[in-house]
Each structure stands twice: as structure tokens, then as C-alpha cells.
């Protein structure tokens, strides 16, 4: 089905980045995950800050309580303050994915910079520092939520900086240096793969949920919205929005004329093809993400057109009527298949009584019935006043 292939295109993933290739889909995923991401990030920053400060006890144990230990304490405190400032920034920008990622990157960079300072002040404990480095890499990849590319860049840069610092200190045996380098490479490899799999699994879960939601509100044949979507999402929302802004709301109910003859002459497969073509025409001539096209039942379709006055609705219905007849004649060399349209509009700039979308649809249905009984292949209309 065409709408299934559209879903697959929208949810395709870039293999190495472990992100959706479609920018809009990736943005929707990140926005949907933002609450969970902020919660994880706050917990991670608080947890890491606490232990970063707690390990100042090891500085005192190794260096005593002199100026060096005090310097490292203030450096560790800077990490904690950076984390606190990042949490405050996230709180003040609750809807920004970019701010959450910026906060994660800043804390990771400051934390790694301070760690290099600790290594330089305590050069005789390289094996312990290497172990700490491996743990910090795991935190960057898995514990602190961030974009995979950013986590990789920070982790690999920090690893290279650590190895350079160890070489500069110069009190490590070559064999130990090789072993340490291999272990840190392994930590990066496992951490990167774990982060890649986690990001991919989260997006696959989002894709599965989105597919299920789409299947539940889309008609399986035409890809138009179904009656469930109409009742659950549109009935109250569209009228409330039009009333709030004092604008027009137009609905068009359309029906294929003598559609039973298509099924009788060409079978249900031919009828399905006609319905699918008509649906594509409706979707192609309406505004994406603004108008709604609903398969109302059988060969009936409903168009909901926000901020469209009666003349605009009539013009669209006429264009649909003539285009459909011309298209079917070109494809099937059969000009007898036509469609009828009933248009109803309410202008909330002057309409001050209560009305529901269902009432507006009933008015359009009355106009459609009028079009059917007065010759078909025509557009009839009414302004609700």
C-alpha cells in the first residue's frame, strides 16, 4: 500500500548515526522523548557530581590536605557547579532538545578536563586513572543521554588526551601503555556499540508505536483518515480552534456517482483502484498538515478545511469534480464515472451560536443528497447562518 511505503520512508534510519534519516521524524522522536531525556540527564548529573566531589577524599589521602588537594577540590566543585547550572538551564528551557544536548556536552567536557587535571596532579596512579577513565567512558556513552555523534567525539577526544598525558608523564612501561590503550579502545568500542544499540532500539520502539497509531487512524485502502480519527481527534478540535480565532470552517462531503456499477463491471479490485485514485486526488489537492481527508464510509469522503470560506470550498469542490472526471476518462476511457459534492461553511467571525462539527457535516450531507437527487456530478452548498 502507498501509505505503508510512505511510513517506511519516513521512519528509515541512518545506519551509522542510529537516527531517523527524515528530519521531521527525528524531531518528533526527540520531542516525544524529551521528558524522559531530561529526567535521565538530571539524575545522571546529580549522581556524577556527587561522586566527583566524594572522590576528593582520595585526593586528600594521596596528596594530604595541602594546596594541591585544595586545587583539585575546587576543580571538582567546578564540575558540580557546571552540572547544577546545566540542570537550571534545562529547567528554564523545558521544550528545547538542543539545550538538553548542550548541557550534556558541557558537563562531559568539563568533567573530562578536570579529570586530566587530576591525572597530572597524581601521576603515580596511572593504572587507577585508566580504570576511572574506562568508567567515565561508560558514563558518557550510556548513562548521560546525548546524541551518539557527540558522545563519540567527546569520548574519543578524551581518550586520546588521556593517552597523550600518560605519555607526557613518562613513568609507564611500554607494555603497560599498550595494555592500557587496548583496554580503553575496547571500552570505547563496547560503549559506542551499546549507545548505538540503545539509540536504535528506542527509535524502533517509536517507529512501532507510530505505525500502530497510523494503522489505527488510517484507512487501509486509501491512506486517508478513518472515522475513528474523525471522532477522536477532529470533532471537537477543529470547531474549537475556528471559534477561538473567529475564522471560517468548511467541510465537503463527496460521493462517487453510480459506484456500484464499477464493482459490477470491473469487480472489487477495479472499485478499489478507483477509490484509491480518488483518495490520492483529494489528498493531492488539499493542504498537507492543514486540511483533513477522511474516508467517511464506502465511496464517501469528507474534507475538513480550516480557515476556508464558502467560496473557497466551492472552488475546491468544482476543481475536484472536473479533475476527477477528466482523470478517469484519460485512464479508463470512461467518462461516465463522476462525483457529487456537498459543501457547508460556518464563519465564526459572525456566528455566535453553539455548533458542532457533526452538525456541520450533517449540513454538508444534506447538500450532497441534494446534488445526488438533482442530477449528480455537481456541487451544492450552504452557508450556515
Coordinates of C-alpha atoms in Angstrom, one line a residue:
X1 CA 0.0 0.0 0.0
X2 CA 1.2 3.5 -0.8
X3 CA 0.7 4.9 2.7
X4 CA 2.7 2.0 4.2
X5 CA 5.6 2.8 1.8
X6 CA 5.3 6.4 3.0
X7 CA 5.6 5.3 6.6
X8 CA 8.7 3.2 5.7
X9 CA 10.3 6.3 4.0
X10 CA 9.5 8.5 7.0
X11 CA 10.9 6.0 9.5
X12 CA 14.1 4.9 7.7
X13 CA 17.2 5.1 9.8
X14 CA 20.7 6.2 9.0
X15 CA 22.7 3.1 9.8
X16 CA 25.8 4.5 11.4
X17 CA 24.2 7.6 13.1
X18 CA 21.4 5.5 14.6
X19 CA 19.0 8.3 13.9
X20 CA 16.0 8.7 11.6
X21 CA 17.0 9.9 8.2
X22 CA 13.9 12.0 7.9
X23 CA 14.5 15.3 9.9
X24 CA 10.8 15.7 10.8
X25 CA 10.6 12.2 12.1
X26 CA 13.8 12.6 14.1
X27 CA 12.5 15.9 15.6
X28 CA 9.2 14.2 16.6
X29 CA 11.0 11.4 18.2
X30 CA 13.3 13.7 20.2
X31 CA 10.4 15.9 21.2
X32 CA 8.5 12.8 22.4
X33 CA 11.5 11.6 24.4
X34 CA 12.4 15.0 25.8
X35 CA 10.7 14.5 29.2
X36 CA 12.4 11.1 29.7
X37 CA 15.7 12.6 28.4
X38 CA 15.6 15.5 30.9
X39 CA 14.8 13.2 33.8
X40 CA 17.7 10.8 32.9
X41 CA 20.0 13.8 32.4
X42 CA 19.2 15.4 35.8
X43 CA 19.6 12.1 37.6
X44 CA 22.9 11.4 35.8
X45 CA 24.3 14.9 36.5
X46 CA 23.4 14.8 40.2
X47 CA 24.8 11.3 40.6
X48 CA 28.0 12.0 38.8
X49 CA 28.5 15.4 40.6
X50 CA 28.1 13.7 44.0
X51 CA 30.7 11.1 43.3
X52 CA 33.0 13.6 41.7
X53 CA 33.0 15.6 44.9
X54 CA 33.2 12.5 47.1
X55 CA 36.4 11.3 45.4
X56 CA 38.1 14.5 46.7
X57 CA 38.7 12.2 49.7
X58 CA 41.1 10.2 47.6
X59 CA 43.0 13.5 46.7
X60 CA 43.4 14.1 50.4
X61 CA 44.5 10.5 51.0
X62 CA 47.2 10.8 48.3
X63 CA 48.2 14.4 48.5
X64 CA 47.4 15.4 52.0
X65 CA 45.4 18.5 52.9
X66 CA 47.8 20.9 51.2
X67 CA 47.3 23.3 48.3
X68 CA 47.3 20.6 45.7
X69 CA 44.3 18.8 47.3
X70 CA 42.6 22.1 47.7
X71 CA 43.1 22.9 44.0
X72 CA 41.6 19.6 43.0
X73 CA 38.7 20.1 45.3
X74 CA 37.9 23.5 43.7
X75 CA 38.2 21.8 40.3
X76 CA 35.8 19.0 41.3
X77 CA 33.5 21.6 42.7
X78 CA 33.5 23.4 39.3
X79 CA 32.2 20.2 37.7
X80 CA 29.4 20.0 40.3
X81 CA 28.6 23.7 39.7
X82 CA 28.6 23.2 36.0
X83 CA 26.2 20.3 36.4
X84 CA 23.9 22.4 38.6
X85 CA 24.0 25.3 36.1
X86 CA 23.1 22.8 33.3
X87 CA 20.1 21.4 35.3
X88 CA 18.9 25.0 35.8
X89 CA 19.3 25.7 32.1
X90 CA 17.2 22.6 31.3
X91 CA 14.6 23.8 33.7
X92 CA 14.4 27.2 32.1
X93 CA 14.2 25.8 28.6
X94 CA 11.9 22.8 29.1
X95 CA 11.0 22.3 25.4
X96 CA 14.4 22.5 23.9
X97 CA 16.2 19.3 22.7
X98 CA 19.2 21.4 21.7
X99 CA 19.6 22.8 25.3
X100 CA 19.5 19.3 26.8
X101 CA 22.2 18.1 24.4
X102 CA 24.3 21.3 25.0
X103 CA 24.0 20.7 28.8
X104 CA 25.2 17.1 28.4
X105 CA 28.2 18.1 26.2
X106 CA 29.3 20.9 28.5
X107 CA 29.3 18.8 31.6
X108 CA 31.1 15.9 29.9
X109 CA 33.8 18.3 28.6
X110 CA 34.3 20.0 31.9
X111 CA 34.3 16.6 33.7
X112 CA 37.0 15.2 31.4
X113 CA 39.1 18.4 31.6
X114 CA 39.1 18.2 35.3
X115 CA 39.9 14.5 35.2
X116 CA 43.0 15.3 33.1
X117 CA 44.0 17.8 35.8
X118 CA 43.6 15.2 38.5
X119 CA 45.8 12.8 36.5
X120 CA 48.5 15.4 36.2
X121 CA 48.4 16.1 40.0
X122 CA 48.5 12.4 40.8
X123 CA 50.9 10.9 38.2
X124 CA 51.9 7.8 40.2
X125 CA 48.4 6.2 39.9
X126 CA 48.1 5.7 36.2
X127 CA 46.5 2.2 36.4
X128 CA 43.8 3.5 38.7
X129 CA 43.3 6.5 36.4
X130 CA 42.9 4.2 33.4
X131 CA 40.2 2.3 35.3
X132 CA 38.5 5.5 36.2
X133 CA 38.8 6.6 32.5
X134 CA 37.0 3.4 31.4
X135 CA 34.2 4.0 33.9
X136 CA 33.8 7.6 32.7
X137 CA 33.7 6.5 29.1
X138 CA 30.8 4.2 30.0
X139 CA 29.0 7.1 31.7
X140 CA 29.4 9.2 28.6
X141 CA 28.1 6.6 26.2
X142 CA 25.3 5.1 28.3
X143 CA 24.5 7.0 31.4
X144 CA 24.3 10.6 30.1
X145 CA 21.7 10.8 27.3
X146 CA 23.2 12.6 24.3
X147 CA 23.5 12.3 20.6
X148 CA 25.7 9.4 19.6
X149 CA 27.9 11.5 17.4
X150 CA 28.6 13.9 20.2
X151 CA 29.2 11.2 22.7
X152 CA 31.7 9.5 20.3
X153 CA 33.5 12.8 19.7
X154 CA 33.9 13.6 23.4
X155 CA 34.9 10.1 24.4
X156 CA 37.5 9.6 21.7
X157 CA 39.0 13.0 22.2
X158 CA 39.2 12.4 26.0
X159 CA 40.8 9.0 25.4
X160 CA 43.4 10.5 23.0
X161 CA 44.1 13.3 25.6
X162 CA 44.5 10.8 28.4
X163 CA 46.9 8.7 26.4
X164 CA 48.9 11.8 25.4
X165 CA 49.0 12.9 29.1
X166 CA 50.2 9.5 30.2
X167 CA 53.0 9.6 27.5
X168 CA 54.0 13.0 28.7
X169 CA 54.2 11.9 32.3
X170 CA 56.5 9.2 31.1
X171 CA 56.5 6.8 34.0
X172 CA 54.6 3.9 32.4
X173 CA 56.2 0.8 30.9
X174 CA 55.6 0.3 27.2
X175 CA 53.9 -3.0 27.8
X176 CA 51.5 -1.3 30.3
X177 CA 50.9 1.5 27.9
X178 CA 49.9 -0.9 25.2
X179 CA 47.6 -2.8 27.5
X180 CA 46.0 0.3 28.8
X181 CA 45.5 1.7 25.3
X182 CA 43.9 -1.6 24.2
X183 CA 41.6 -1.6 27.2
X184 CA 40.5 2.0 26.6
X185 CA 39.9 1.1 22.9
X186 CA 37.8 -1.8 24.0
X187 CA 35.9 0.5 26.4
X188 CA 35.2 2.9 23.5
X189 CA 34.1 0.1 21.2
X190 CA 31.8 -1.6 23.7
X191 CA 30.4 1.8 24.8
X192 CA 29.9 3.0 21.3
X193 CA 28.1 -0.2 20.2
X194 CA 26.0 -0.1 23.4
X195 CA 25.0 3.5 22.8
X196 CA 24.3 2.7 19.1
X197 CA 22.0 -0.2 20.0
X198 CA 20.2 1.8 22.7
X199 CA 19.5 4.6 20.4
X200 CA 18.4 2.3 17.6
X201 CA 16.1 0.3 19.9
X202 CA 14.5 3.5 21.2
X203 CA 13.8 4.6 17.7
X204 CA 12.5 1.2 16.6
X205 CA 10.1 1.3 19.6
X206 CA 9.0 4.8 18.5
X207 CA 8.5 3.5 14.9
X208 CA 6.4 0.6 16.1
X209 CA 4.2 2.8 18.2
X210 CA 3.8 5.3 15.4
X211 CA 3.0 2.5 12.9
X212 CA 0.4 1.1 15.2
X213 CA -1.1 4.6 15.7
X214 CA -1.1 5.2 12.0
X215 CA -2.8 1.9 11.3
X216 CA -5.5 2.7 13.9
X217 CA -6.4 6.0 12.4
X218 CA -5.8 5.4 8.7
X219 CA -8.0 3.6 6.2
X220 CA -6.1 0.6 5.0
X221 CA -7.0 1.0 1.3
X222 CA -6.7 4.8 0.7
X223 CA -4.4 6.0 3.4
X224 CA -7.0 8.7 4.4
X225 CA -8.0 9.2 8.0
X226 CA -10.9 6.9 9.2
X227 CA -14.0 7.6 11.2
X228 CA -12.1 6.8 14.4
X229 CA -9.7 9.7 13.8
X230 CA -12.6 11.9 12.9
X231 CA -14.4 11.2 16.2
X232 CA -11.3 11.1 18.5
X233 CA -9.2 13.9 17.0
X234 CA -11.3 16.2 14.8
X235 CA -14.8 16.6 16.0
X236 CA -14.0 18.9 19.0
X237 CA -10.7 20.3 17.9
X238 CA -11.5 22.0 14.6
X239 CA -14.6 23.8 15.7
X240 CA -13.0 24.9 19.0
X241 CA -10.0 26.3 17.0
X242 CA -12.2 28.1 14.5
X243 CA -14.3 29.6 17.3
X244 CA -11.2 30.7 19.2
X245 CA -9.7 32.6 16.3
X246 CA -13.0 33.7 14.7
X247 CA -12.4 32.2 11.3
X248 CA -14.3 30.1 8.8
X249 CA -14.6 26.4 8.8
X250 CA -15.7 24.5 5.7
X251 CA -16.5 20.8 5.2
X252 CA -17.0 19.0 1.9
X253 CA -18.8 15.6 1.7
X254 CA -18.2 13.9 -1.6
X255 CA -19.5 10.7 -3.1
X256 CA -18.8 8.7 -6.3
X257 CA -21.8 8.6 -8.6
X258 CA -23.1 5.1 -9.6
X259 CA -20.1 3.5 -7.9
X260 CA -21.9 0.1 -7.7
X261 CA -21.7 -0.1 -11.5
X262 CA -17.9 0.0 -11.2
X263 CA -17.9 -3.0 -8.8
X264 CA -20.4 -4.8 -11.0
X265 CA -18.5 -4.2 -14.3
X266 CA -14.8 -4.4 -13.1
X267 CA -15.0 -6.3 -9.8
X268 CA -14.0 -5.1 -6.4
X269 CA -10.4 -4.8 -7.5
X270 CA -11.3 -2.2 -10.0
X271 CA -13.5 -0.5 -7.5
X272 CA -10.6 -0.4 -5.0
X273 CA -8.4 1.2 -7.7
X274 CA -10.9 3.9 -8.4
X275 CA -11.3 4.6 -4.6
X276 CA -7.6 4.8 -4.2
X277 CA -7.2 7.1 -7.2
X278 CA -9.9 9.4 -5.9
X279 CA -8.4 9.5 -2.5
X280 CA -5.0 10.4 -3.9
X281 CA -6.7 13.2 -5.9
X282 CA -8.3 14.6 -2.7
X283 CA -5.1 14.5 -0.7
X284 CA -3.1 16.0 -3.6
X285 CA -5.4 19.0 -4.0
X286 CA -5.8 19.8 -0.3
X287 CA -3.2 21.4 2.1
X288 CA -0.9 18.9 3.8
X289 CA -0.9 19.2 7.6
X290 CA -3.8 21.7 7.5
X291 CA -6.8 20.1 5.8
X292 CA -8.0 16.6 6.7
X293 CA -9.3 14.0 4.3
X294 CA -11.4 11.3 5.9
X295 CA -12.9 8.2 4.3
X296 CA -16.4 8.6 5.7
X297 CA -17.8 5.3 4.6
X298 CA -17.8 3.2 1.4
X299 CA -17.3 5.6 -1.5
X300 CA -17.9 8.7 0.6
X301 CA -15.1 11.0 1.6
X302 CA -15.1 14.0 4.0
X303 CA -12.8 17.0 3.6
X304 CA -12.4 19.4 6.6
X305 CA -10.9 22.7 5.6
X306 CA -9.9 25.1 8.4
X307 CA -9.8 28.8 7.6
X308 CA -11.6 28.3 4.3
X309 CA -14.7 30.3 3.4
X310 CA -17.7 29.1 1.4
X311 CA -16.3 30.4 -1.9
X312 CA -13.0 28.6 -1.3
X313 CA -14.8 25.4 -0.5
X314 CA -17.0 25.6 -3.7
X315 CA -13.9 26.4 -5.8
X316 CA -12.1 23.4 -4.5
X317 CA -15.1 21.1 -4.9
X318 CA -15.5 22.2 -8.5
X319 CA -11.8 21.6 -9.2
X320 CA -12.1 18.1 -7.7
X321 CA -15.2 17.3 -9.7
X322 CA -13.8 18.3 -13.1
X323 CA -10.3 16.9 -12.4
X324 CA -11.7 13.5 -11.3
X325 CA -13.9 13.2 -14.4
X326 CA -11.0 14.2 -16.7
X327 CA -8.6 11.8 -14.9
X328 CA -10.9 8.8 -15.1
X329 CA -11.6 9.4 -18.7
X330 CA -7.9 9.6 -19.6
X331 CA -7.1 6.4 -17.6
X332 CA -10.2 4.2 -18.3
X333 CA -11.7 6.0 -21.4
X334 CA -14.9 6.0 -19.4
X335 CA -16.3 9.4 -18.7
X336 CA -19.5 8.1 -17.0
X337 CA -17.9 7.9 -13.5
X338 CA -18.3 11.2 -11.7
X339 CA -18.6 12.5 -8.2
X340 CA -21.0 14.8 -6.4
X341 CA -20.1 17.2 -3.6
X342 CA -22.0 18.9 -0.7
X343 CA -20.3 21.9 0.8
X344 CA -21.2 23.5 4.2
X345 CA -19.4 26.5 5.8
X346 CA -19.7 28.4 9.0
X347 CA -18.0 31.8 9.6
X348 CA -17.2 32.2 13.3
X349 CA -16.4 35.9 12.8
X350 CA -20.2 36.5 12.8
X351 CA -21.7 33.2 14.0
X352 CA -22.2 33.3 17.8
X353 CA -24.3 30.2 18.4
X354 CA -23.1 26.8 19.5
X355 CA -22.4 24.3 16.7
X356 CA -20.6 21.1 16.4
X357 CA -18.5 19.7 13.6
X358 CA -21.0 16.8 13.4
X359 CA -23.8 19.4 12.8
X360 CA -21.8 21.0 10.0
X361 CA -21.2 17.5 8.5
X362 CA -24.9 16.9 8.6
X363 CA -25.5 20.1 6.6
X364 CA -22.9 19.0 4.1
X365 CA -24.7 15.6 3.9
X366 CA -28.0 17.4 3.1
X367 CA -26.3 19.3 0.3
X368 CA -24.7 16.1 -1.0
X369 CA -28.2 14.5 -1.1
X370 CA -29.5 17.5 -3.0
X371 CA -26.7 17.1 -5.5
X372 CA -27.5 13.4 -5.9
X373 CA -31.2 14.0 -6.4
X374 CA -30.8 16.9 -8.9
X375 CA -28.7 15.1 -11.4
X376 CA -25.4 14.2 -9.8
X377 CA -21.9 15.3 -11.0
X378 CA -22.5 18.7 -9.3
X379 CA -21.6 20.8 -6.3
X380 CA -24.3 22.1 -4.0
X381 CA -23.6 24.3 -1.0
X382 CA -24.9 26.2 2.0
X383 CA -23.6 28.8 4.4
X384 CA -24.7 28.1 8.0
X385 CA -26.1 31.3 9.4

